[in-house]
Amino acid sequence: MDKLRGNNAAGENPFKRPMNALQKQWYRVLLARRVGFGQRPPPDEKEPTYADICRQRYAASFRRYNECFRREMAKHEEMQRCAIDAMRVHRTFAITTLWLPLHSKREINSTLETLEKVLTAKERRRLQEILKQGESWHSHR
């Protein structure tokens, strides 16, 4: 718990976790994909090439998949019995999901930074109490 207080005193988010090797690898893949798209062709071009059509289809399906995934995760969070379970589901699946190409490092960090703004001071205190109780329970085992 002292570690959390130390990070929080420094102004850092206590929920932020470092990326593991697999997450770093997928982050590199995501960057490579974005670089691969390159410059957009000028709009006055007469015939779109097959590569342009494929790029548009790929981007549209990527957006549809992302929207569907977010809807499913929101429903899954709503089905949890209590708020702490919903928070665990959100943290485990929506922030550091196994399908990392859907989330960039910037998006993960912005989500973690806004998490502090979402919780009120009372909720944040209660969360710290719950985390403290969890740590003391694990240390007795």
XYZ file of N, CA and C in Angstrom:
423
model
N 0.817 -1.186 0.000
C 0.000 0.000 0.000
C 0.863 1.253 0.000
N 2.026 1.176 0.644
C 2.920 2.331 0.648
C 3.348 2.682 -0.767
N 3.483 1.641 -1.580
C 3.875 1.875 -2.969
C 2.804 2.698 -3.692
N 1.527 2.358 -3.426
C 0.441 3.119 -4.043
C 0.435 4.560 -3.557
N 0.635 4.745 -2.259
C 0.654 6.105 -1.719
C 1.816 6.906 -2.285
N 2.965 6.254 -2.425
C 4.144 6.943 -2.969
C 3.910 7.396 -4.391
N 3.309 6.526 -5.217
C 3.016 6.900 -6.599
C 1.951 7.982 -6.652
N 0.954 7.856 -5.783
C -0.127 8.825 -5.795
C 0.363 10.185 -5.312
N 1.300 10.180 -4.350
C 1.844 11.448 -3.863
C 2.637 12.147 -4.962
N 3.256 11.359 -5.833
C 4.032 11.934 -6.927
C 3.131 12.389 -8.073
N 1.807 12.169 -7.938
C 0.882 12.598 -8.982
C 0.654 11.543 -10.048
N 1.138 10.328 -9.827
C 0.954 9.272 -10.811
C -0.333 8.512 -10.510
N -0.874 7.882 -11.524
C -2.089 7.105 -11.380
C -1.761 5.771 -10.722
N -2.419 5.404 -9.606
C -2.093 4.135 -8.948
C -2.563 2.923 -9.737
N -3.460 3.114 -10.727
C -3.966 1.994 -11.504
C -3.102 1.687 -12.726
N -2.161 2.568 -13.063
C -1.346 2.390 -14.261
C -0.375 1.238 -14.052
N -0.340 0.328 -15.014
C 0.560 -0.813 -14.931
C 1.521 -0.777 -16.114
N 2.744 -1.262 -15.918
C 3.680 -1.293 -17.046
C 3.250 -2.346 -18.066
N 3.646 -2.133 -19.309
C 3.303 -3.077 -20.364
C 4.235 -4.279 -20.293
N 3.678 -5.490 -20.506
C 4.532 -6.671 -20.537
C 5.079 -6.864 -21.955
N 5.873 -7.908 -22.149
C 6.547 -8.113 -23.436
C 5.553 -8.318 -24.575
N 4.478 -9.083 -24.325
C 3.486 -9.328 -25.369
C 2.770 -8.037 -25.760
N 2.449 -7.216 -24.757
C 1.786 -5.949 -25.042
C 2.692 -5.025 -25.846
N 3.982 -4.999 -25.508
C 4.924 -4.172 -26.264
C 5.020 -4.638 -27.710
N 5.033 -5.981 -27.895
C 5.124 -6.527 -29.244
C 3.895 -6.128 -30.062
N 2.688 -6.229 -29.485
C 1.484 -5.856 -30.207
C 1.429 -4.357 -30.458
N 1.973 -3.579 -29.550
C 2.026 -2.132 -29.756
C 2.897 -1.818 -30.969
N 4.013 -2.534 -31.110
C 4.864 -2.342 -32.293
C 4.128 -2.732 -33.573
N 3.351 -3.828 -33.512
C 2.578 -4.259 -34.678
C 1.553 -3.190 -35.055
N 0.902 -2.627 -34.048
C -0.077 -1.575 -34.306
C 0.572 -0.374 -34.978
N 1.727 0.033 -34.481
C 2.433 1.157 -35.099
C 2.830 0.833 -36.531
N 3.281 -0.393 -36.772
C 3.665 -0.788 -38.128
C 2.461 -0.743 -39.063
N 1.298 -1.174 -38.564
C 0.090 -1.127 -39.394
C -0.286 0.307 -39.737
N -0.186 1.188 -38.750
C -0.541 2.586 -39.005
C 0.416 3.235 -39.987
N 1.690 2.930 -39.864
C 2.675 3.483 -40.792
C 2.420 2.939 -42.188
N 1.968 1.678 -42.289
C 1.725 1.039 -43.574
C 0.621 1.691 -44.379
N -0.286 2.403 -43.714
C -1.363 3.043 -44.456
C -0.843 4.180 -45.320
N 0.167 4.881 -44.858
C 0.800 5.933 -45.650
C -0.110 7.123 -45.896
N 0.245 7.912 -46.905
C -0.504 9.123 -47.236
C -1.785 8.767 -47.978
N -2.818 9.538 -47.754
C -4.080 9.356 -48.476
C -3.938 9.955 -49.883
N -4.534 9.313 -50.881
C -4.454 9.873 -52.234
C -5.279 11.154 -52.325
N -4.918 12.044 -53.232
C -5.695 13.282 -53.386
C -7.131 12.958 -53.809
N -8.119 13.746 -53.359
C -9.522 13.427 -53.645
C -9.914 13.573 -55.114
N -9.129 14.280 -55.926
C -9.493 14.485 -57.325
C -9.063 13.329 -58.229
N -8.526 12.264 -57.650
C -8.110 11.109 -58.447
C -9.356 10.444 -59.046
N -9.285 10.038 -60.321
C -10.462 9.520 -61.020
C -10.898 8.152 -60.493
N -10.047 7.148 -60.645
C -10.396 5.775 -60.279
C -9.666 5.355 -59.013
N -10.398 4.911 -57.990
C -9.686 4.387 -56.820
C -9.046 3.042 -57.168
N -7.859 2.835 -56.689
C -7.166 1.576 -56.966
C -7.724 0.483 -56.066
N -7.389 -0.754 -56.402
C -7.835 -1.891 -55.591
C -7.276 -1.782 -54.174
N -6.047 -1.296 -54.042
C -5.444 -1.125 -52.715
C -6.228 -0.104 -51.890
N -6.714 0.967 -52.544
C -7.517 1.970 -51.835
C -8.834 1.372 -51.344
N -9.468 0.589 -52.206
C -10.733 -0.047 -51.831
C -10.514 -1.009 -50.660
N -9.448 -1.792 -50.728
C -9.135 -2.735 -49.644
C -8.843 -1.991 -48.344
N -8.122 -0.889 -48.453
C -7.801 -0.100 -47.261
C -9.076 0.434 -46.610
N -10.010 0.920 -47.443
C -11.271 1.434 -46.907
C -12.088 0.323 -46.254
N -12.134 -0.848 -46.900
C -12.860 -1.977 -46.317
C -12.237 -2.413 -44.999
N -10.919 -2.477 -44.980
C -10.213 -2.896 -43.766
C -10.471 -1.906 -42.629
N -10.392 -0.615 -42.925
C -10.624 0.404 -41.897
C -12.070 0.344 -41.396
N -13.027 0.146 -42.311
C -14.437 0.068 -41.903
C -14.686 -1.161 -41.039
N -14.118 -2.305 -41.418
C -14.329 -3.509 -40.614
C -13.619 -3.394 -39.271
N -12.485 -2.721 -39.240
C -11.760 -2.491 -37.986
C -12.615 -1.648 -37.036
N -13.237 -0.594 -37.572
C -14.115 0.250 -36.751
C -15.328 -0.529 -36.254
N -15.957 -1.325 -37.144
C -17.128 -2.112 -36.740
C -16.767 -3.102 -35.639
N -15.629 -3.780 -35.797
C -15.191 -4.749 -34.791
C -14.933 -4.051 -33.457
N -14.289 -2.900 -33.506
C -13.995 -2.134 -32.290
C -15.288 -1.733 -31.575
N -16.267 -1.235 -32.336
C -17.539 -0.821 -31.745
C -18.268 -2.010 -31.126
N -18.277 -3.144 -31.832
C -18.933 -4.348 -31.322
C -18.249 -4.824 -30.043
N -16.931 -4.817 -30.049
C -16.175 -5.251 -28.872
C -16.486 -4.358 -27.672
N -16.517 -3.057 -27.882
C -16.811 -2.134 -26.778
C -18.231 -2.313 -26.253
N -19.204 -2.535 -27.165
C -20.582 -2.788 -26.720
C -20.653 -4.056 -25.873
N -19.993 -5.127 -26.337
C -20.007 -6.389 -25.594
C -19.352 -6.232 -24.226
N -18.250 -5.493 -24.165
C -17.578 -5.307 -22.875
C -18.441 -4.468 -21.932
N -19.136 -3.470 -22.460
C -20.019 -2.660 -21.615
C -21.153 -3.516 -21.053
N -21.729 -4.382 -21.885
C -22.789 -5.280 -21.407
C -22.247 -6.248 -20.361
N -21.055 -6.763 -20.599
C -20.440 -7.695 -19.646
C -20.196 -7.008 -18.302
N -19.764 -5.749 -18.332
C -19.564 -4.997 -17.087
C -20.886 -4.779 -16.364
N -21.946 -4.476 -17.115
C -23.250 -4.226 -16.499
C -23.817 -5.475 -15.830
N -23.433 -6.656 -16.304
C -23.964 -7.896 -15.748
C -23.281 -8.310 -14.443
N -22.257 -7.607 -14.021
C -21.563 -7.959 -12.776
C -22.440 -7.620 -11.574
N -22.269 -8.415 -10.487
C -23.126 -8.251 -9.310
C -22.813 -6.988 -8.520
N -21.540 -6.616 -8.415
C -21.203 -5.436 -7.612
C -20.192 -4.570 -8.371
N -20.005 -3.363 -7.871
C -19.186 -2.375 -8.571
C -17.728 -2.800 -8.659
N -17.196 -3.421 -7.611
C -15.778 -3.810 -7.646
C -15.545 -4.899 -8.692
N -16.528 -5.803 -8.876
C -16.404 -6.819 -9.924
C -16.433 -6.171 -11.304
N -17.306 -5.182 -11.470
C -17.371 -4.475 -12.754
C -16.062 -3.741 -13.024
N -15.473 -3.161 -11.978
C -14.198 -2.468 -12.161
C -13.097 -3.451 -12.554
N -13.098 -4.631 -11.918
C -12.093 -5.646 -12.270
C -12.250 -6.089 -13.721
N -13.496 -6.303 -14.143
C -13.742 -6.696 -15.538
C -13.257 -5.604 -16.475
N -13.595 -4.365 -16.147
C -13.181 -3.244 -17.002
C -11.662 -3.165 -17.083
N -11.011 -3.284 -15.932
C -9.552 -3.163 -15.910
C -8.889 -4.323 -16.645
N -9.413 -5.532 -16.438
C -8.786 -6.708 -17.040
C -9.009 -6.777 -18.540
N -10.243 -6.589 -18.974
C -10.561 -6.818 -20.374
C -10.546 -5.563 -21.231
N -11.096 -4.470 -20.750
C -11.239 -3.291 -21.599
C -9.974 -2.460 -21.679
N -9.147 -2.473 -20.648
C -7.951 -1.641 -20.667
C -6.754 -2.414 -21.196
N -6.498 -3.590 -20.649
C -5.343 -4.381 -21.103
C -5.859 -5.685 -21.687
N -6.555 -5.587 -22.776
C -7.163 -6.748 -23.396
C -6.134 -7.594 -24.128
N -6.493 -8.839 -24.408
C -5.591 -9.719 -25.154
C -5.494 -9.295 -26.614
N -6.517 -8.600 -27.130
C -6.503 -8.146 -28.517
C -5.924 -6.743 -28.561
N -4.659 -6.619 -28.308
C -4.047 -5.307 -28.150
C -4.054 -4.414 -29.378
N -4.093 -4.940 -30.600
C -4.138 -3.991 -31.711
C -5.340 -3.049 -31.656
N -6.355 -3.386 -30.850
C -7.503 -2.500 -30.730
C -7.205 -1.295 -29.849
N -6.161 -1.384 -29.011
C -5.873 -0.317 -28.064
C -4.423 0.121 -28.193
N -4.209 1.387 -28.397
C -2.847 1.908 -28.439
C -2.410 2.269 -27.025
N -1.118 2.466 -26.853
C -0.590 2.845 -25.539
C -1.187 4.181 -25.102
N -1.352 5.093 -26.052
C -1.929 6.402 -25.743
C -3.364 6.253 -25.235
N -4.141 5.372 -25.873
C -5.526 5.159 -25.448
C -5.591 4.532 -24.056
N -4.718 3.566 -23.790
C -4.684 2.929 -22.469
C -4.350 3.957 -21.403
N -3.328 4.766 -21.641
C -2.924 5.761 -20.642
C -4.006 6.818 -20.433
N -4.675 7.243 -21.513
C -5.726 8.251 -21.340
C -6.904 7.678 -20.558
N -7.220 6.394 -20.776
C -8.292 5.754 -20.008
C -7.933 5.692 -18.538
N -6.689 5.325 -18.250
C -6.263 5.237 -16.854
C -6.242 6.612 -16.189
N -5.884 7.638 -16.941
C -5.864 8.986 -16.371
C -7.276 9.498 -16.101
N -8.228 9.163 -16.976
C -9.602 9.616 -16.755
C -10.298 8.806 -15.678
N -9.783 7.623 -15.343
C -10.393 6.813 -14.290
C -10.373 7.551 -12.963
N -9.301 8.276 -12.690
C -9.229 9.047 -11.449
C -10.277 10.148 -11.422
N -10.546 10.761 -12.574
C -11.515 11.854 -12.635
C -12.948 11.340 -12.477
N -13.184 10.078 -12.846
C -14.525 9.502 -12.771
C -14.924 9.240 -11.323
N -13.984 8.746 -10.514
C -14.277 8.424 -9.121
C -14.313 9.692 -8.275
N -15.300 9.761 -7.390
C -15.339 10.871 -6.442
C -14.318 10.596 -5.345
N -14.081 11.590 -4.493
C -13.117 11.416 -3.401
C -13.570 10.303 -2.464
N -14.869 10.236 -2.203
C -15.406 9.193 -1.323
C -15.217 7.806 -1.948
N -15.500 7.686 -3.263
C -15.326 6.403 -3.949
C -13.857 6.003 -3.989
N -12.986 6.980 -4.210
C -11.553 6.690 -4.241
C -11.067 6.191 -2.879
N -11.546 6.843 -1.791
C -11.193 6.407 -0.432
C -11.681 4.985 -0.181
N -12.921 4.713 -0.592
C -13.492 3.374 -0.399
C -12.701 2.340 -1.193
N -12.311 2.663 -2.405
C -11.508 1.752 -3.217
C -10.169 1.480 -2.555
N -9.547 2.516 -1.998
C -8.274 2.323 -1.296
C -8.457 1.415 -0.081
N -9.579 1.568 0.648
C -9.851 0.695 1.794
C -10.007 -0.753 1.350
N -10.742 -0.955 0.260
C -10.950 -2.312 -0.252
C -9.625 -2.922 -0.674
N -8.805 -2.150 -1.373
C -7.502 -2.659 -1.795
C -6.625 -2.971 -0.595
N -6.695 -2.139 0.438
C -5.902 -2.365 1.642
C -6.350 -3.654 2.337
N -7.671 -3.874 2.425
C -8.191 -5.096 3.036
C -7.779 -6.315 2.226
N -7.793 -6.199 0.909
C -7.372 -7.309 0.051
C -5.918 -7.664 0.273
N -5.063 -6.648 0.433
C -3.642 -6.909 0.675
C -3.433 -7.571 2.023
N -4.155 -7.130 3.061
C -3.981 -7.734 4.381
C -4.513 -9.160 4.380
N -5.578 -9.430 3.619
C -6.126 -10.776 3.542
C -5.143 -11.713 2.841
N -4.505 -11.229 1.757
C -3.536 -12.056 1.035
C -2.286 -12.299 1.861
N -1.899 -11.368 2.708
C -0.683 -11.544 3.496
C -0.884 -12.560 4.616
N -2.133 -12.765 5.072
C -2.406 -13.737 6.131
C -2.457 -15.158 5.602
N -2.627 -15.348 4.333
C -2.746 -16.692 3.753
C -1.450 -17.362 3.638
